[in-house]
Coordinates of C-alpha atoms (C1' of nucleotides) in Angstrom, one line a residue:
Chain A
X1 CA 14.2 -37.7 93.0
X2 CA 11.1 -38.6 91.1
X3 CA 9.2 -40.8 93.4
X4 CA 5.9 -41.6 91.7
X5 CA 4.1 -41.5 88.4
X6 CA 3.7 -37.8 88.2
X7 CA 5.5 -36.1 85.4
X8 CA 5.6 -32.6 84.1
X9 CA 4.6 -33.9 80.7
X10 CA 1.5 -35.3 82.3
X11 CA 0.5 -32.2 84.1
X12 CA -2.3 -30.7 82.1
X13 CA -1.6 -26.9 82.5
X14 CA 2.0 -27.5 81.6
X15 CA 1.2 -29.6 78.6
X16 CA -1.4 -27.1 77.5
X17 CA 1.1 -24.3 77.7
X18 CA 3.7 -26.2 75.8
X19 CA 1.2 -27.2 73.1
X20 CA -0.2 -23.7 72.9
X21 CA 3.2 -22.1 72.5
X22 CA 4.5 -24.6 70.0
X23 CA 1.4 -24.5 67.9
X24 CA 1.1 -20.7 67.8
X25 CA 4.7 -20.1 66.8
X26 CA 4.6 -20.3 63.1
X27 CA 1.2 -18.6 62.8
X28 CA 2.4 -15.8 65.0
X29 CA 5.4 -15.4 62.7
X30 CA 3.0 -15.0 59.7
X31 CA 0.8 -12.2 61.0
X32 CA 3.8 -10.5 62.5
X33 CA 5.8 -10.7 59.2
X34 CA 2.9 -9.8 56.9
X35 CA 1.1 -7.1 59.0
X36 CA 3.4 -6.3 61.9
X37 CA 0.7 -7.5 64.3
X38 CA 0.9 -8.6 67.8
X39 CA -1.2 -11.4 69.3
X40 CA -3.7 -9.1 70.8
X41 CA -4.1 -7.2 67.5
X42 CA -4.6 -10.4 65.6
X43 CA -7.2 -11.5 68.0
X44 CA -9.2 -8.2 67.7
X45 CA -9.0 -8.4 64.0
X46 CA -10.4 -11.9 64.0
X47 CA -13.2 -11.0 66.3
X48 CA -14.3 -8.2 64.1
X49 CA -13.8 -10.3 61.0
X50 CA -15.8 -13.2 62.3
X51 CA -18.5 -11.5 64.3
X52 CA -18.8 -8.1 62.6
X53 CA -19.2 -4.9 64.5
X54 CA -18.4 -5.2 68.2
X55 CA -17.4 -3.0 71.1
X56 CA -14.2 -3.3 73.0
X57 CA -15.9 -4.7 76.0
X58 CA -17.7 -7.4 73.9
X59 CA -14.4 -8.5 72.5
X60 CA -12.9 -8.5 75.9
X61 CA -15.7 -10.7 77.3
X62 CA -15.5 -13.1 74.4
X63 CA -11.7 -13.4 74.2
X64 CA -11.0 -13.2 77.9
X65 CA -8.7 -10.2 77.3
X66 CA -8.2 -7.3 79.7
X67 CA -9.6 -4.0 78.5
X68 CA -6.2 -2.3 78.5
X69 CA -4.9 -4.9 76.1
X70 CA -7.8 -4.3 73.8
X71 CA -7.6 -0.6 74.1
X72 CA -4.0 -0.6 72.9
X73 CA -4.6 -3.2 70.2
X74 CA -7.4 -1.1 68.8
X75 CA -5.2 1.9 68.9
X76 CA -2.6 0.2 66.8
X77 CA -5.2 -1.2 64.4
X78 CA -6.8 2.2 63.9
X79 CA -3.4 3.8 63.3
X80 CA -2.8 1.2 60.6
X81 CA -6.2 1.8 59.1
X82 CA -7.5 -1.7 59.8
X83 CA -10.3 -0.6 62.1
X84 CA -12.6 2.3 62.5
X85 CA -14.3 3.5 65.7
X86 CA -17.7 5.0 66.0
X87 CA -19.3 6.4 69.1
X88 CA -22.6 5.1 70.1
X89 CA -25.3 7.8 69.9
X90 CA -27.3 6.5 72.8
X91 CA -24.5 5.8 75.1
X92 CA -21.5 7.9 74.3
X93 CA -19.1 5.8 76.5
X94 CA -19.3 2.9 74.0
X95 CA -17.4 2.7 70.8
X96 CA -18.4 0.4 67.9
X97 CA -15.5 -1.1 66.2
X98 CA -15.4 -2.4 62.6
X99 CA -13.0 -3.4 60.0
X100 CA -12.0 -1.1 57.2
X101 CA -11.7 -2.5 53.7
X102 CA -8.0 -2.9 54.3
X103 CA -8.8 -4.6 57.6
X104 CA -11.1 -7.0 55.8
X105 CA -8.5 -7.8 53.3
X106 CA -6.0 -8.6 56.0
X107 CA -8.6 -10.6 57.8
X108 CA -9.5 -12.6 54.7
X109 CA -5.8 -13.3 54.1
X110 CA -5.1 -14.5 57.6
X111 CA -8.3 -16.3 57.9
X112 CA -7.3 -18.5 55.0
X113 CA -3.9 -19.0 56.5
X114 CA -5.5 -20.0 59.8
X115 CA -7.7 -22.5 58.1
X116 CA -4.9 -24.2 56.4
X117 CA -2.7 -24.0 59.4
X118 CA -5.3 -25.6 61.6
X119 CA -5.7 -28.3 59.1
X120 CA -2.0 -29.0 59.1
X121 CA -1.9 -29.1 62.8
X122 CA -4.6 -31.7 63.1
X123 CA -3.7 -33.5 59.9
X124 CA -2.9 -36.8 61.6
X125 CA -6.0 -36.9 63.7
X126 CA -9.1 -38.6 62.6
X127 CA -12.1 -36.2 62.4
X128 CA -13.5 -37.9 65.5
X129 CA -10.3 -37.3 67.5
X130 CA -10.2 -33.7 66.2
X131 CA -13.7 -33.0 67.3
X132 CA -13.1 -34.7 70.7
X133 CA -9.9 -32.7 71.2
X134 CA -11.5 -29.4 70.5
X135 CA -14.5 -30.2 72.6
X136 CA -12.3 -31.0 75.6
X137 CA -10.2 -27.9 75.1
X138 CA -13.3 -25.7 74.9
X139 CA -14.5 -27.2 78.2
X140 CA -11.1 -26.5 79.8
X141 CA -11.2 -22.9 78.5
X142 CA -14.2 -22.2 80.6
X143 CA -13.8 -24.4 83.6
X144 CA -12.2 -23.3 86.8
X145 CA -11.7 -26.3 89.1
X146 CA -14.1 -25.4 91.8
X147 CA -12.9 -24.0 95.1
X148 CA -9.3 -24.9 95.0
X149 CA -7.1 -23.8 97.8
Chain B
X1 CA -19.4 -11.3 58.3
X2 CA -18.7 -14.9 59.1
X3 CA -19.0 -16.7 55.9
X4 CA -18.1 -20.3 56.5
X5 CA -17.6 -22.9 59.3
X6 CA -14.4 -21.4 60.6
X7 CA -14.6 -20.1 64.1
X8 CA -12.1 -18.8 66.6
X9 CA -13.2 -21.4 69.0
X10 CA -12.3 -24.0 66.5
X11 CA -8.9 -22.7 65.7
X12 CA -6.5 -24.9 67.6
X13 CA -3.8 -22.4 68.5
X14 CA -6.4 -20.1 69.9
X15 CA -8.2 -22.8 71.7
X16 CA -5.0 -24.1 73.2
X17 CA -4.0 -20.7 74.4
X18 CA -7.4 -20.2 76.0
X19 CA -7.4 -23.6 77.7
X20 CA -3.8 -23.1 78.8
X21 CA -4.5 -19.8 80.4
X22 CA -7.7 -20.8 82.0
X23 CA -6.3 -24.0 83.4
X24 CA -3.2 -22.4 84.7
X25 CA -4.8 -19.6 86.5
X26 CA -5.6 -21.1 89.9
X27 CA -2.4 -23.1 90.1
X28 CA -0.4 -20.0 89.2
X29 CA -2.1 -18.2 92.1
X30 CA -1.1 -20.9 94.5
X31 CA 2.6 -20.9 93.8
X32 CA 2.6 -17.2 93.6
X33 CA 0.8 -16.8 97.0
X34 CA 2.8 -19.5 98.8
X35 CA 6.2 -18.9 97.5
X36 CA 6.2 -15.7 95.5
X37 CA 7.2 -17.7 92.4
X38 CA 6.8 -16.9 88.8
X39 CA 5.9 -19.4 86.1
X40 CA 9.5 -19.8 85.0
X41 CA 10.7 -20.3 88.6
X42 CA 8.0 -22.9 89.3
X43 CA 9.1 -24.7 86.2
X44 CA 12.7 -24.8 87.1
X45 CA 11.8 -26.0 90.6
X46 CA 9.8 -28.8 89.2
X47 CA 12.4 -29.9 86.8
X48 CA 15.0 -30.1 89.6
X49 CA 12.4 -31.8 91.8
X50 CA 11.4 -34.4 89.3
X51 CA 14.7 -35.1 87.5
X52 CA 17.3 -34.3 90.2
X53 CA 20.5 -32.4 89.5
X54 CA 20.5 -30.6 86.2
X55 CA 22.2 -27.8 84.4
X56 CA 20.5 -24.7 83.1
X57 CA 20.9 -25.8 79.6
X58 CA 19.4 -29.2 80.2
X59 CA 16.4 -27.6 81.8
X60 CA 16.2 -25.2 78.9
X61 CA 16.2 -28.0 76.4
X62 CA 13.6 -30.0 78.2
X63 CA 11.3 -27.2 78.9
X64 CA 11.7 -25.2 75.8
X65 CA 12.7 -22.2 77.7
X66 CA 15.3 -19.6 76.6
X67 CA 18.4 -19.5 78.6
X68 CA 17.9 -16.0 79.8
X69 CA 14.6 -16.9 81.4
X70 CA 16.3 -19.8 83.2
X71 CA 19.2 -17.7 84.3
X72 CA 16.8 -15.2 85.9
X73 CA 14.7 -17.9 87.4
X74 CA 17.7 -19.6 88.9
X75 CA 18.9 -16.3 90.3
X76 CA 15.6 -15.8 92.1
X77 CA 15.6 -19.3 93.3
X78 CA 19.1 -19.2 94.7
X79 CA 18.3 -15.9 96.4
X80 CA 15.4 -17.5 98.1
X81 CA 17.6 -20.5 99.1
X82 CA 15.6 -23.0 97.1
X83 CA 18.4 -23.9 94.8
X84 CA 22.2 -24.3 95.0
X85 CA 24.7 -23.9 92.2
X86 CA 27.8 -26.0 91.8
X87 CA 30.4 -25.5 89.2
X88 CA 31.4 -28.6 87.2
X89 CA 35.1 -29.5 87.9
X90 CA 35.8 -30.8 84.4
X91 CA 34.1 -28.0 82.5
X92 CA 33.9 -24.8 84.5
X93 CA 31.3 -23.2 82.2
X94 CA 28.8 -25.6 83.5
X95 CA 26.8 -25.2 86.7
X96 CA 24.9 -28.1 88.3
X97 CA 21.7 -27.0 89.9
X98 CA 20.0 -28.8 92.8
X99 CA 17.3 -28.2 95.3
X100 CA 18.1 -27.2 98.9
X101 CA 16.1 -28.8 101.7
X102 CA 13.9 -25.8 101.5
X103 CA 13.5 -26.2 97.8
X104 CA 12.6 -29.8 98.2
X105 CA 9.9 -28.9 100.7
X106 CA 8.4 -26.3 98.4
X107 CA 8.6 -28.8 95.6
X108 CA 6.9 -31.5 97.6
X109 CA 4.2 -29.2 98.6
X110 CA 3.5 -27.9 95.1
X111 CA 3.9 -31.4 93.6
X112 CA 1.0 -32.5 95.7
X113 CA -1.1 -29.5 94.8
X114 CA -0.3 -30.2 91.1
X115 CA -1.4 -33.8 91.3
X116 CA -4.7 -32.9 92.9
X117 CA -5.2 -30.0 90.6
X118 CA -4.6 -32.1 87.5
X119 CA -7.0 -34.6 88.8
X120 CA -9.7 -31.9 89.3
X121 CA -9.2 -30.6 85.8
X122 CA -9.7 -33.9 84.2
X123 CA -12.2 -35.2 86.7
X124 CA -15.0 -35.4 84.1
X125 CA -13.0 -37.3 81.6
X126 CA -12.8 -41.0 81.3
X127 CA -9.3 -42.4 81.8
X128 CA -9.3 -43.2 78.1
X129 CA -10.2 -39.7 77.1
X130 CA -7.6 -38.3 79.5
X131 CA -4.8 -40.4 78.1
X132 CA -5.9 -39.5 74.5
X133 CA -5.9 -35.8 75.3
X134 CA -2.5 -35.8 76.9
X135 CA -1.1 -37.8 74.0
X136 CA -2.4 -35.4 71.5
X137 CA -1.1 -32.4 73.4
X138 CA 2.3 -34.0 73.7
X139 CA 2.4 -34.4 70.0
X140 CA 1.4 -30.9 69.4
X141 CA 4.0 -29.7 71.8
X142 CA 6.7 -31.0 69.6
X143 CA 5.3 -30.8 66.2
X144 CA 5.9 -27.8 64.0
X145 CA 3.6 -28.0 61.0
X146 CA 6.2 -28.5 58.3
X147 CA 7.3 -25.8 55.9
X148 CA 4.5 -23.4 56.4
X149 CA 4.6 -20.1 54.5
Chain C
dT1 C1' -32.0 17.4 91.4
dT2 C1' -27.9 15.6 93.4
dG3 C1' -24.9 12.3 95.3
dT4 C1' -23.1 7.5 94.8
dA5 C1' -22.1 3.8 92.3
dA6 C1' -21.3 1.4 88.0
dT7 C1' -19.5 1.0 83.2
dA8 C1' -16.5 2.0 78.9
dG9 C1' -12.4 3.0 77.7
dT10 C1' -7.6 5.4 78.4
dT11 C1' -3.3 6.5 80.4
dG12 C1' 0.8 5.9 83.5
dT13 C1' 3.8 2.9 86.0
dT14 C1' 5.8 -1.3 87.2
dT15 C1' 6.9 -6.3 86.0
dT16 C1' 8.1 -9.6 82.9
dT17 C1' 9.6 -11.0 78.6
dG18 C1' 12.4 -11.0 74.3
dT19 C1' 16.6 -10.1 71.9
dA20 C1' 21.1 -9.1 71.2
dA21 C1' 25.5 -8.4 72.9
dC22 C1' 28.6 -9.9 76.1
dT23 C1' 32.2 -12.8 79.3
dA24 C1' 34.3 -16.9 80.3
dA25 C1' 35.7 -21.4 79.3
dC26 C1' 36.6 -25.1 76.2
dA27 C1' 37.7 -27.4 71.5
dA28 C1' 40.0 -28.2 67.3
dG29 C1' 43.0 -27.0 63.6
dC30 C1' 47.1 -25.3 62.2
Chain D
dG1 C1' 51.7 -22.3 71.3
dC2 C1' 47.9 -19.4 68.7
dT3 C1' 43.7 -18.4 66.0
dT4 C1' 38.8 -19.4 65.1
dG5 C1' 34.6 -21.4 66.4
dT6 C1' 31.4 -23.2 69.9
dT7 C1' 29.0 -23.6 74.3
dA8 C1' 27.3 -22.1 79.2
dG9 C1' 25.6 -18.6 81.3
dT10 C1' 25.0 -13.4 82.3
dT11 C1' 23.8 -8.7 81.5
dA12 C1' 21.8 -4.6 79.1
dC13 C1' 18.4 -2.7 76.6
dA14 C1' 13.9 -2.7 74.1
dA15 C1' 9.2 -4.6 73.6
dA16 C1' 5.1 -6.3 75.7
dA17 C1' 2.1 -7.4 79.5
dA18 C1' 0.0 -6.6 84.1
dC19 C1' -1.9 -3.6 87.3
dA20 C1' -3.7 0.5 89.2
dA21 C1' -5.4 4.9 88.8
dC22 C1' -7.8 7.9 85.9
dT23 C1' -11.7 10.5 82.8
dA24 C1' -16.0 10.5 80.9
dT25 C1' -20.5 9.0 80.8
dT26 C1' -24.6 6.7 82.4
dA27 C1' -27.7 4.6 86.1
dC28 C1' -30.2 4.9 90.0
dA29 C1' -31.8 6.0 94.4
dA30 C1' -32.7 9.4 98.2

DNA sequence: TTGTAATAGTTGTTTTTGTAACTAACAAGC
DNA sequence: GCTTGTTAGTTACAAAAACAACTATTACAA
């Protein structure tokens, strides 16, 4: 039935999904086991850990996450005392989010895990390959193939 | 708050997820618009289109999809007359799945789209880069970083 | 001002997924 | 034959995601 050289394992979106899923699996297990976190929650935690105080919208813009996802993630994180919310005085619609001490500890822990994990994943790549891979992925994260119909 | 060279945009699982999501978006829109398909359904369709008659388990093994996902996808696809099921005579637990004429038409259509789409996505890569990228992704799709705790 | 639109974030409802329990068929040992 | 275990696939229920509608606040223009 296969008539030409096309293969699912050559189709970039499929490949990317497979690789993303496989490579996230164990790390996901870790933050779930240790802190009962969901993917969205882990992401918010890391954004705050890496970039400091941010608003929900800013996180959403950076992470390409819908605001409802973030809203619920923040809710969980505040319940668990990982994150604090503070209303902006000038514009009372916006909330500034920041990690608590507990949140920072969790972040520091997972941060370390992530570093090691990433190292493991790319262990058999040369540093040139590694850089090239990440550069290409970064490009693909932004790019939308123009005017496709 | 960021203390070293680690960045989310350098963390492979995150990067892969972002790239996978971004690169799937438009294609997803197409199979959804044209055939009302979900990701799982599209995958099953492609497996049958590419590799011919298969059982649900075989698809699951190849695509790394849980059997319930496949079961539901197959149900939808048979309702829409894209797929037929045939019990195996020797082992009546097993069902052989195959595309109907309609299913083949849909597959042929989406197959073409996928080819063009993939080409567009990788348009600004040299063929060497493209091959390297896909090779690395394929590796990552299989690999589980050994014994991580 | 005041009316309209825009923005930040939340809540409610529907889809989709994940997980576990289930049925049916086969296999292998006794 | 019967038990016990395994495999193929389905179904039921719980968790998570997607989507739309909502509140509250600000912006801005007539």
